[in-house]
PDB file of C-alpha atoms in Angstrom:
ATOM      1  CA  UNK A  28     -43.652 -39.778 -21.381  1.00 74.00           C
ATOM      2  CA  UNK A  29     -40.027 -40.625 -22.149  1.00 93.00           C
ATOM      3  CA  UNK A  30     -37.948 -37.503 -22.787  1.00 97.00           C
ATOM      4  CA  UNK A  31     -36.148 -37.269 -26.118  1.00 97.00           C
ATOM      5  CA  UNK A  32     -32.444 -36.418 -26.136  1.00 98.00           C
ATOM      6  CA  UNK A  33     -30.805 -35.799 -29.505  1.00 98.00           C
ATOM      7  CA  UNK A  34     -27.175 -36.843 -29.900  1.00 98.00           C
ATOM      8  CA  UNK A  35     -25.427 -35.088 -32.762  1.00 97.00           C
ATOM      9  CA  UNK A  36     -22.015 -34.043 -34.050  1.00 96.00           C
ATOM     10  CA  UNK A  37     -20.039 -33.765 -37.253  1.00 93.00           C
ATOM     11  CA  UNK A  38     -18.478 -36.590 -39.234  1.00 92.00           C
ATOM     12  CA  UNK A  39     -15.984 -38.695 -37.205  1.00 93.00           C
ATOM     13  CA  UNK A  40     -16.829 -36.780 -34.032  1.00 95.00           C
ATOM     14  CA  UNK A  41     -17.498 -39.917 -32.005  1.00 95.00           C
ATOM     15  CA  UNK A  42     -21.314 -40.021 -32.043  1.00 96.00           C
ATOM     16  CA  UNK A  43     -21.358 -43.765 -32.554  1.00 95.00           C
ATOM     17  CA  UNK A  44     -19.042 -44.356 -29.605  1.00 96.00           C
ATOM     18  CA  UNK A  45     -21.190 -42.125 -27.385  1.00 98.00           C
ATOM     19  CA  UNK A  46     -24.373 -43.855 -28.593  1.00 98.00           C
ATOM     20  CA  UNK A  47     -22.815 -47.270 -27.857  1.00 98.00           C
ATOM     21  CA  UNK A  48     -22.102 -46.181 -24.296  1.00 98.00           C
ATOM     22  CA  UNK A  49     -25.638 -44.884 -23.743  1.00 98.00           C
ATOM     23  CA  UNK A  50     -26.913 -48.234 -25.011  1.00 97.00           C
ATOM     24  CA  UNK A  51     -24.629 -50.098 -22.588  1.00 98.00           C
ATOM     25  CA  UNK A  52     -26.186 -48.033 -19.795  1.00 98.00           C
ATOM     26  CA  UNK A  53     -29.616 -49.392 -20.742  1.00 97.00           C
ATOM     27  CA  UNK A  54     -30.837 -46.380 -22.693  1.00 98.00           C
ATOM     28  CA  UNK A  55     -32.668 -46.990 -25.948  1.00 97.00           C
ATOM     29  CA  UNK A  56     -30.849 -45.493 -28.945  1.00 98.00           C
ATOM     30  CA  UNK A  57     -32.638 -44.799 -32.215  1.00 97.00           C
ATOM     31  CA  UNK A  58     -29.985 -44.202 -34.871  1.00 96.00           C
ATOM     32  CA  UNK A  59     -30.990 -42.037 -37.851  1.00 93.00           C
ATOM     33  CA  UNK A  60     -28.410 -43.740 -40.100  1.00 91.00           C
ATOM     34  CA  UNK A  61     -29.785 -47.190 -39.238  1.00 94.00           C
ATOM     35  CA  UNK A  62     -33.333 -45.975 -39.870  1.00 96.00           C
ATOM     36  CA  UNK A  63     -32.228 -44.594 -43.249  1.00 92.00           C
ATOM     37  CA  UNK A  64     -30.642 -47.949 -44.116  1.00 93.00           C
ATOM     38  CA  UNK A  65     -33.896 -49.710 -43.198  1.00 95.00           C
ATOM     39  CA  UNK A  66     -35.995 -47.244 -45.212  1.00 95.00           C
ATOM     40  CA  UNK A  67     -33.687 -47.734 -48.235  1.00 95.00           C
ATOM     41  CA  UNK A  68     -33.538 -51.530 -48.040  1.00 94.00           C
ATOM     42  CA  UNK A  69     -33.801 -53.456 -51.310  1.00 92.00           C
ATOM     43  CA  UNK A  70     -37.374 -53.407 -52.598  1.00 91.00           C
ATOM     44  CA  UNK A  71     -38.485 -50.566 -50.321  1.00 94.00           C
ATOM     45  CA  UNK A  72     -40.831 -47.867 -51.661  1.00 95.00           C
ATOM     46  CA  UNK A  73     -38.211 -45.157 -51.038  1.00 95.00           C
ATOM     47  CA  UNK A  74     -35.532 -47.029 -52.997  1.00 96.00           C
ATOM     48  CA  UNK A  75     -38.005 -47.657 -55.837  1.00 95.00           C
ATOM     49  CA  UNK A  76     -38.689 -43.900 -55.935  1.00 95.00           C
ATOM     50  CA  UNK A  77     -34.963 -43.139 -56.092  1.00 95.00           C
ATOM     51  CA  UNK A  78     -34.629 -45.520 -59.037  1.00 95.00           C
ATOM     52  CA  UNK A  79     -37.534 -43.782 -60.800  1.00 95.00           C
ATOM     53  CA  UNK A  80     -35.801 -40.404 -60.411  1.00 94.00           C
ATOM     54  CA  UNK A  81     -32.111 -41.277 -60.758  1.00 94.00           C
ATOM     55  CA  UNK A  82     -32.109 -44.586 -62.629  1.00 93.00           C
ATOM     56  CA  UNK A  83     -30.446 -47.911 -61.869  1.00 92.00           C
ATOM     57  CA  UNK A  84     -27.132 -46.191 -61.072  1.00 90.00           C
ATOM     58  CA  UNK A  85     -28.275 -45.898 -57.439  1.00 92.00           C
ATOM     59  CA  UNK A  86     -28.290 -49.697 -57.073  1.00 94.00           C
ATOM     60  CA  UNK A  87     -25.453 -52.126 -56.480  1.00 94.00           C
ATOM     61  CA  UNK A  88     -25.276 -55.193 -58.757  1.00 92.00           C
ATOM     62  CA  UNK A  89     -27.166 -57.122 -56.058  1.00 92.00           C
ATOM     63  CA  UNK A  90     -29.997 -54.568 -55.996  1.00 91.00           C
ATOM     64  CA  UNK A  91     -29.085 -52.796 -52.750  1.00 94.00           C
ATOM     65  CA  UNK A  92     -28.831 -49.039 -52.280  1.00 95.00           C
ATOM     66  CA  UNK A  93     -25.489 -47.739 -53.545  1.00 93.00           C
ATOM     67  CA  UNK A  94     -24.780 -44.876 -51.137  1.00 88.00           C
ATOM     68  CA  UNK A  95     -21.426 -44.031 -52.752  1.00 86.00           C
ATOM     69  CA  UNK A  96     -22.918 -43.741 -56.244  1.00 89.00           C
ATOM     70  CA  UNK A  97     -25.770 -41.618 -54.901  1.00 91.00           C
ATOM     71  CA  UNK A  98     -23.323 -39.297 -53.134  1.00 84.00           C
ATOM     72  CA  UNK A  99     -21.455 -38.775 -56.412  1.00 86.00           C
ATOM     73  CA  UNK A 100     -24.704 -38.123 -58.288  1.00 87.00           C
ATOM     74  CA  UNK A 101     -25.818 -35.338 -55.950  1.00 86.00           C
ATOM     75  CA  UNK A 102     -22.436 -33.811 -55.115  1.00 79.00           C
ATOM     76  CA  UNK A 103     -22.459 -30.209 -56.280  1.00 79.00           C
ATOM     77  CA  UNK A 104     -25.951 -30.599 -57.787  1.00 86.00           C
ATOM     78  CA  UNK A 105     -28.405 -28.733 -55.563  1.00 87.00           C
ATOM     79  CA  UNK A 106     -31.479 -29.857 -57.502  1.00 93.00           C
ATOM     80  CA  UNK A 107     -30.491 -33.533 -57.334  1.00 92.00           C
ATOM     81  CA  UNK A 108     -29.783 -33.226 -53.618  1.00 89.00           C
ATOM     82  CA  UNK A 109     -33.219 -31.689 -53.064  1.00 91.00           C
ATOM     83  CA  UNK A 110     -34.832 -34.544 -55.002  1.00 94.00           C
ATOM     84  CA  UNK A 111     -32.958 -37.097 -52.889  1.00 93.00           C
ATOM     85  CA  UNK A 112     -33.920 -35.377 -49.635  1.00 89.00           C
ATOM     86  CA  UNK A 113     -37.575 -35.035 -50.700  1.00 93.00           C
ATOM     87  CA  UNK A 114     -37.774 -38.828 -51.045  1.00 95.00           C
ATOM     88  CA  UNK A 115     -35.601 -40.008 -48.163  1.00 92.00           C
ATOM     89  CA  UNK A 116     -36.249 -37.509 -45.354  1.00 88.00           C
ATOM     90  CA  UNK A 117     -40.050 -37.945 -45.074  1.00 91.00           C
ATOM     91  CA  UNK A 118     -39.692 -41.745 -45.068  1.00 93.00           C
ATOM     92  CA  UNK A 119     -36.977 -41.599 -42.410  1.00 92.00           C
ATOM     93  CA  UNK A 120     -38.989 -39.171 -40.270  1.00 90.00           C
ATOM     94  CA  UNK A 121     -42.100 -41.341 -40.402  1.00 93.00           C
ATOM     95  CA  UNK A 122     -40.186 -44.472 -39.385  1.00 95.00           C
ATOM     96  CA  UNK A 123     -38.233 -42.575 -36.708  1.00 94.00           C
ATOM     97  CA  UNK A 124     -41.416 -41.169 -35.159  1.00 93.00           C
ATOM     98  CA  UNK A 125     -42.858 -44.675 -34.947  1.00 95.00           C
ATOM     99  CA  UNK A 126     -39.724 -46.001 -33.213  1.00 95.00           C
ATOM    100  CA  UNK A 127     -39.483 -43.072 -30.785  1.00 95.00           C
ATOM    101  CA  UNK A 128     -43.147 -43.487 -29.826  1.00 94.00           C
ATOM    102  CA  UNK A 129     -42.616 -47.064 -28.618  1.00 93.00           C
ATOM    103  CA  UNK A 130     -42.771 -47.423 -24.798  1.00 92.00           C
ATOM    104  CA  UNK A 131     -39.436 -47.271 -22.965  1.00 92.00           C
ATOM    105  CA  UNK A 132     -38.866 -47.979 -19.274  1.00 93.00           C
ATOM    106  CA  UNK A 133     -36.235 -45.268 -18.752  1.00 96.00           C
ATOM    107  CA  UNK A 134     -36.901 -41.530 -18.207  1.00 97.00           C
ATOM    108  CA  UNK A 135     -35.170 -40.600 -21.470  1.00 98.00           C
ATOM    109  CA  UNK A 136     -34.106 -42.076 -24.802  1.00 98.00           C
ATOM    110  CA  UNK A 137     -31.379 -41.141 -27.280  1.00 98.00           C
ATOM    111  CA  UNK A 138     -31.990 -40.098 -30.878  1.00 98.00           C
ATOM    112  CA  UNK A 139     -28.648 -40.284 -32.661  1.00 97.00           C
ATOM    113  CA  UNK A 140     -28.946 -37.914 -35.631  1.00 96.00           C
ATOM    114  CA  UNK A 141     -25.911 -36.490 -37.460  1.00 92.00           C
ATOM    115  CA  UNK A 142     -27.947 -34.012 -39.535  1.00 90.00           C
ATOM    116  CA  UNK A 143     -30.100 -32.556 -36.761  1.00 95.00           C
ATOM    117  CA  UNK A 144     -29.435 -28.937 -37.754  1.00 95.00           C
ATOM    118  CA  UNK A 145     -29.158 -29.601 -41.471  1.00 89.00           C
ATOM    119  CA  UNK A 146     -32.679 -31.074 -41.503  1.00 87.00           C
ATOM    120  CA  UNK A 147     -34.091 -28.319 -39.279  1.00 91.00           C
ATOM    121  CA  UNK A 148     -35.164 -30.704 -36.510  1.00 93.00           C
ATOM    122  CA  UNK A 149     -33.392 -29.053 -33.562  1.00 96.00           C
ATOM    123  CA  UNK A 150     -36.743 -27.938 -32.131  1.00 96.00           C
ATOM    124  CA  UNK A 151     -37.985 -31.520 -31.666  1.00 95.00           C
ATOM    125  CA  UNK A 152     -35.874 -32.993 -28.814  1.00 97.00           C
ATOM    126  CA  UNK A 153     -36.113 -32.031 -25.145  1.00 97.00           C
ATOM    127  CA  UNK A 154     -32.310 -31.763 -24.910  1.00 98.00           C
ATOM    128  CA  UNK A 155     -29.460 -31.682 -27.427  1.00 98.00           C
ATOM    129  CA  UNK A 156     -26.089 -33.321 -26.771  1.00 98.00           C
ATOM    130  CA  UNK A 157     -23.248 -32.408 -29.129  1.00 98.00           C
ATOM    131  CA  UNK A 158     -20.144 -34.571 -29.455  1.00 98.00           C
ATOM    132  CA  UNK A 159     -17.408 -32.065 -30.199  1.00 97.00           C
ATOM    133  CA  UNK A 160     -13.714 -31.981 -31.096  1.00 96.00           C
ATOM    134  CA  UNK A 161     -11.324 -29.494 -32.715  1.00 95.00           C
ATOM    135  CA  UNK A 162     -11.654 -29.341 -36.498  1.00 93.00           C
ATOM    136  CA  UNK A 163      -8.004 -30.259 -37.115  1.00 94.00           C
ATOM    137  CA  UNK A 164      -8.424 -33.474 -35.114  1.00 95.00           C
ATOM    138  CA  UNK A 165     -11.744 -34.182 -36.820  1.00 95.00           C
ATOM    139  CA  UNK A 166     -10.076 -33.935 -40.241  1.00 95.00           C
ATOM    140  CA  UNK A 167      -7.294 -36.293 -39.101  1.00 95.00           C
ATOM    141  CA  UNK A 168      -9.900 -38.826 -37.972  1.00 95.00           C
ATOM    142  CA  UNK A 169     -11.897 -38.586 -41.220  1.00 93.00           C
ATOM    143  CA  UNK A 170      -8.717 -39.176 -43.269  1.00 95.00           C
ATOM    144  CA  UNK A 171      -7.700 -42.158 -41.122  1.00 94.00           C
ATOM    145  CA  UNK A 172     -11.169 -43.703 -40.969  1.00 93.00           C
ATOM    146  CA  UNK A 173     -12.349 -43.194 -44.545  1.00 90.00           C
ATOM    147  CA  UNK A 174      -8.970 -43.286 -46.329  1.00 91.00           C
ATOM    148  CA  UNK A 175      -9.644 -40.002 -48.127  1.00 92.00           C
ATOM    149  CA  UNK A 176      -7.537 -36.953 -48.921  1.00 92.00           C
ATOM    150  CA  UNK A 177      -7.486 -33.891 -46.700  1.00 94.00           C
ATOM    151  CA  UNK A 178      -9.286 -31.942 -49.435  1.00 93.00           C
ATOM    152  CA  UNK A 179     -12.065 -34.549 -49.514  1.00 90.00           C
ATOM    153  CA  UNK A 180     -12.365 -34.493 -45.715  1.00 91.00           C
ATOM    154  CA  UNK A 181     -12.616 -30.695 -45.726  1.00 92.00           C
ATOM    155  CA  UNK A 182     -15.301 -30.826 -48.438  1.00 88.00           C
ATOM    156  CA  UNK A 183     -17.373 -33.193 -46.312  1.00 87.00           C
ATOM    157  CA  UNK A 184     -17.022 -30.939 -43.266  1.00 88.00           C
ATOM    158  CA  UNK A 185     -17.984 -27.840 -45.245  1.00 88.00           C
ATOM    159  CA  UNK A 186     -21.200 -29.557 -46.377  1.00 85.00           C
ATOM    160  CA  UNK A 187     -22.285 -30.053 -42.748  1.00 90.00           C
ATOM    161  CA  UNK A 188     -23.440 -27.566 -40.135  1.00 92.00           C
ATOM    162  CA  UNK A 189     -20.516 -25.677 -38.634  1.00 93.00           C
ATOM    163  CA  UNK A 190     -19.026 -26.534 -35.271  1.00 94.00           C
ATOM    164  CA  UNK A 191     -20.106 -23.092 -34.038  1.00 96.00           C
ATOM    165  CA  UNK A 192     -23.737 -23.675 -35.122  1.00 96.00           C
ATOM    166  CA  UNK A 193     -23.896 -27.066 -33.376  1.00 96.00           C
ATOM    167  CA  UNK A 194     -22.400 -25.736 -30.158  1.00 97.00           C
ATOM    168  CA  UNK A 195     -24.887 -22.842 -30.211  1.00 97.00           C
ATOM    169  CA  UNK A 196     -27.832 -25.268 -29.857  1.00 97.00           C
ATOM    170  CA  UNK A 197     -26.147 -27.683 -27.410  1.00 98.00           C
ATOM    171  CA  UNK A 198     -27.576 -28.241 -23.944  1.00 98.00           C
ATOM    172  CA  UNK A 199     -24.646 -30.532 -23.169  1.00 98.00           C
ATOM    173  CA  UNK A 200     -21.271 -31.055 -24.866  1.00 98.00           C
ATOM    174  CA  UNK A 201     -19.192 -34.243 -24.849  1.00 98.00           C
ATOM    175  CA  UNK A 202     -15.556 -33.416 -25.633  1.00 97.00           C
ATOM    176  CA  UNK A 203     -14.023 -36.197 -27.728  1.00 96.00           C
ATOM    177  CA  UNK A 204     -10.446 -34.977 -28.090  1.00 95.00           C
ATOM    178  CA  UNK A 205      -8.909 -37.632 -25.860  1.00 93.00           C
ATOM    179  CA  UNK A 206      -9.393 -41.369 -25.248  1.00 95.00           C
ATOM    180  CA  UNK A 207     -12.413 -43.649 -25.546  1.00 95.00           C
ATOM    181  CA  UNK A 208     -12.282 -44.074 -21.767  1.00 97.00           C
ATOM    182  CA  UNK A 209     -12.581 -40.302 -21.337  1.00 97.00           C
ATOM    183  CA  UNK A 210     -15.576 -40.223 -23.674  1.00 97.00           C
ATOM    184  CA  UNK A 211     -17.258 -43.096 -21.810  1.00 98.00           C
ATOM    185  CA  UNK A 212     -16.668 -41.304 -18.504  1.00 98.00           C
ATOM    186  CA  UNK A 213     -18.378 -38.160 -19.832  1.00 98.00           C
ATOM    187  CA  UNK A 214     -21.341 -40.202 -21.096  1.00 98.00           C
ATOM    188  CA  UNK A 215     -21.645 -41.909 -17.704  1.00 98.00           C
ATOM    189  CA  UNK A 216     -21.737 -38.524 -15.957  1.00 98.00           C
ATOM    190  CA  UNK A 217     -24.216 -37.097 -18.474  1.00 98.00           C
ATOM    191  CA  UNK A 218     -26.422 -40.183 -18.128  1.00 98.00           C
ATOM    192  CA  UNK A 219     -26.760 -39.542 -14.401  1.00 98.00           C
ATOM    193  CA  UNK A 220     -27.490 -35.863 -15.054  1.00 98.00           C
ATOM    194  CA  UNK A 221     -30.234 -36.752 -17.551  1.00 98.00           C
ATOM    195  CA  UNK A 222     -31.715 -39.370 -15.224  1.00 97.00           C
ATOM    196  CA  UNK A 223     -31.916 -36.684 -12.521  1.00 96.00           C
ATOM    197  CA  UNK A 224     -33.375 -34.158 -14.981  1.00 94.00           C
ATOM    198  CA  UNK A 225     -36.229 -36.375 -16.121  1.00 96.00           C
ATOM    199  CA  UNK A 226     -37.226 -38.177 -12.919  1.00 90.00           C
TER     200      UNK A 226
END
C-alpha cells in the first residue's frame, strides 16, 4: 500500500513549487486544484448543479466555470459558500479517492491540498508536510503574484487556516523564505526521509 503524504500551505506559500520537485523525483502528485478544475469542467454534473443554484453568472461566455465570479458571489455570504462547498467538495473527494487508489510504484505519493485543514481532512494522510513562510513575506508574494492590494491579500489569508494551526498538524515543515534552490534542496532531503520511512 502506497503511503499518502499531504502537502499543504497557505496561498503563495510555494506548494506548487514543492509539488513540482516531488514530481521531478518520480513521486506521483495528485493536485486538489487540478481535480477541482476537472470536476468543474464544462458540461460536468457539478458545474450543472452550480448553475442550477447560482445561475448562469458562474459561467464564462464560452461556458466554462468562472472561478472569479463564483468567488465574488460567495464572498461574505456564509450560506452561499456552504452551498458551493456542498456541491464541489463531495465531487472532488470522490475523484481524488479514485486517483489516490491507483497503483503507484513508489513507497509514497503526494496529495497537494491547500485546504486540508479547512475541509477537515487532516486525519486522512499518513504524514502532513506544510510549506511555510512568514506572513509578511506571504503577503508580499500574494500582492506580486495576483496583482492585488495588501487589504485584499490579508482578506484571503484571514479566510484560510492560520499559520499556527497548519504548523500544529505538520509532521514536516518546508521553509520557503529563501530561494527556489533552497526549497528544492529541502524537498530532496524530505524525499529521502519519506522513502526511508515507508520502505
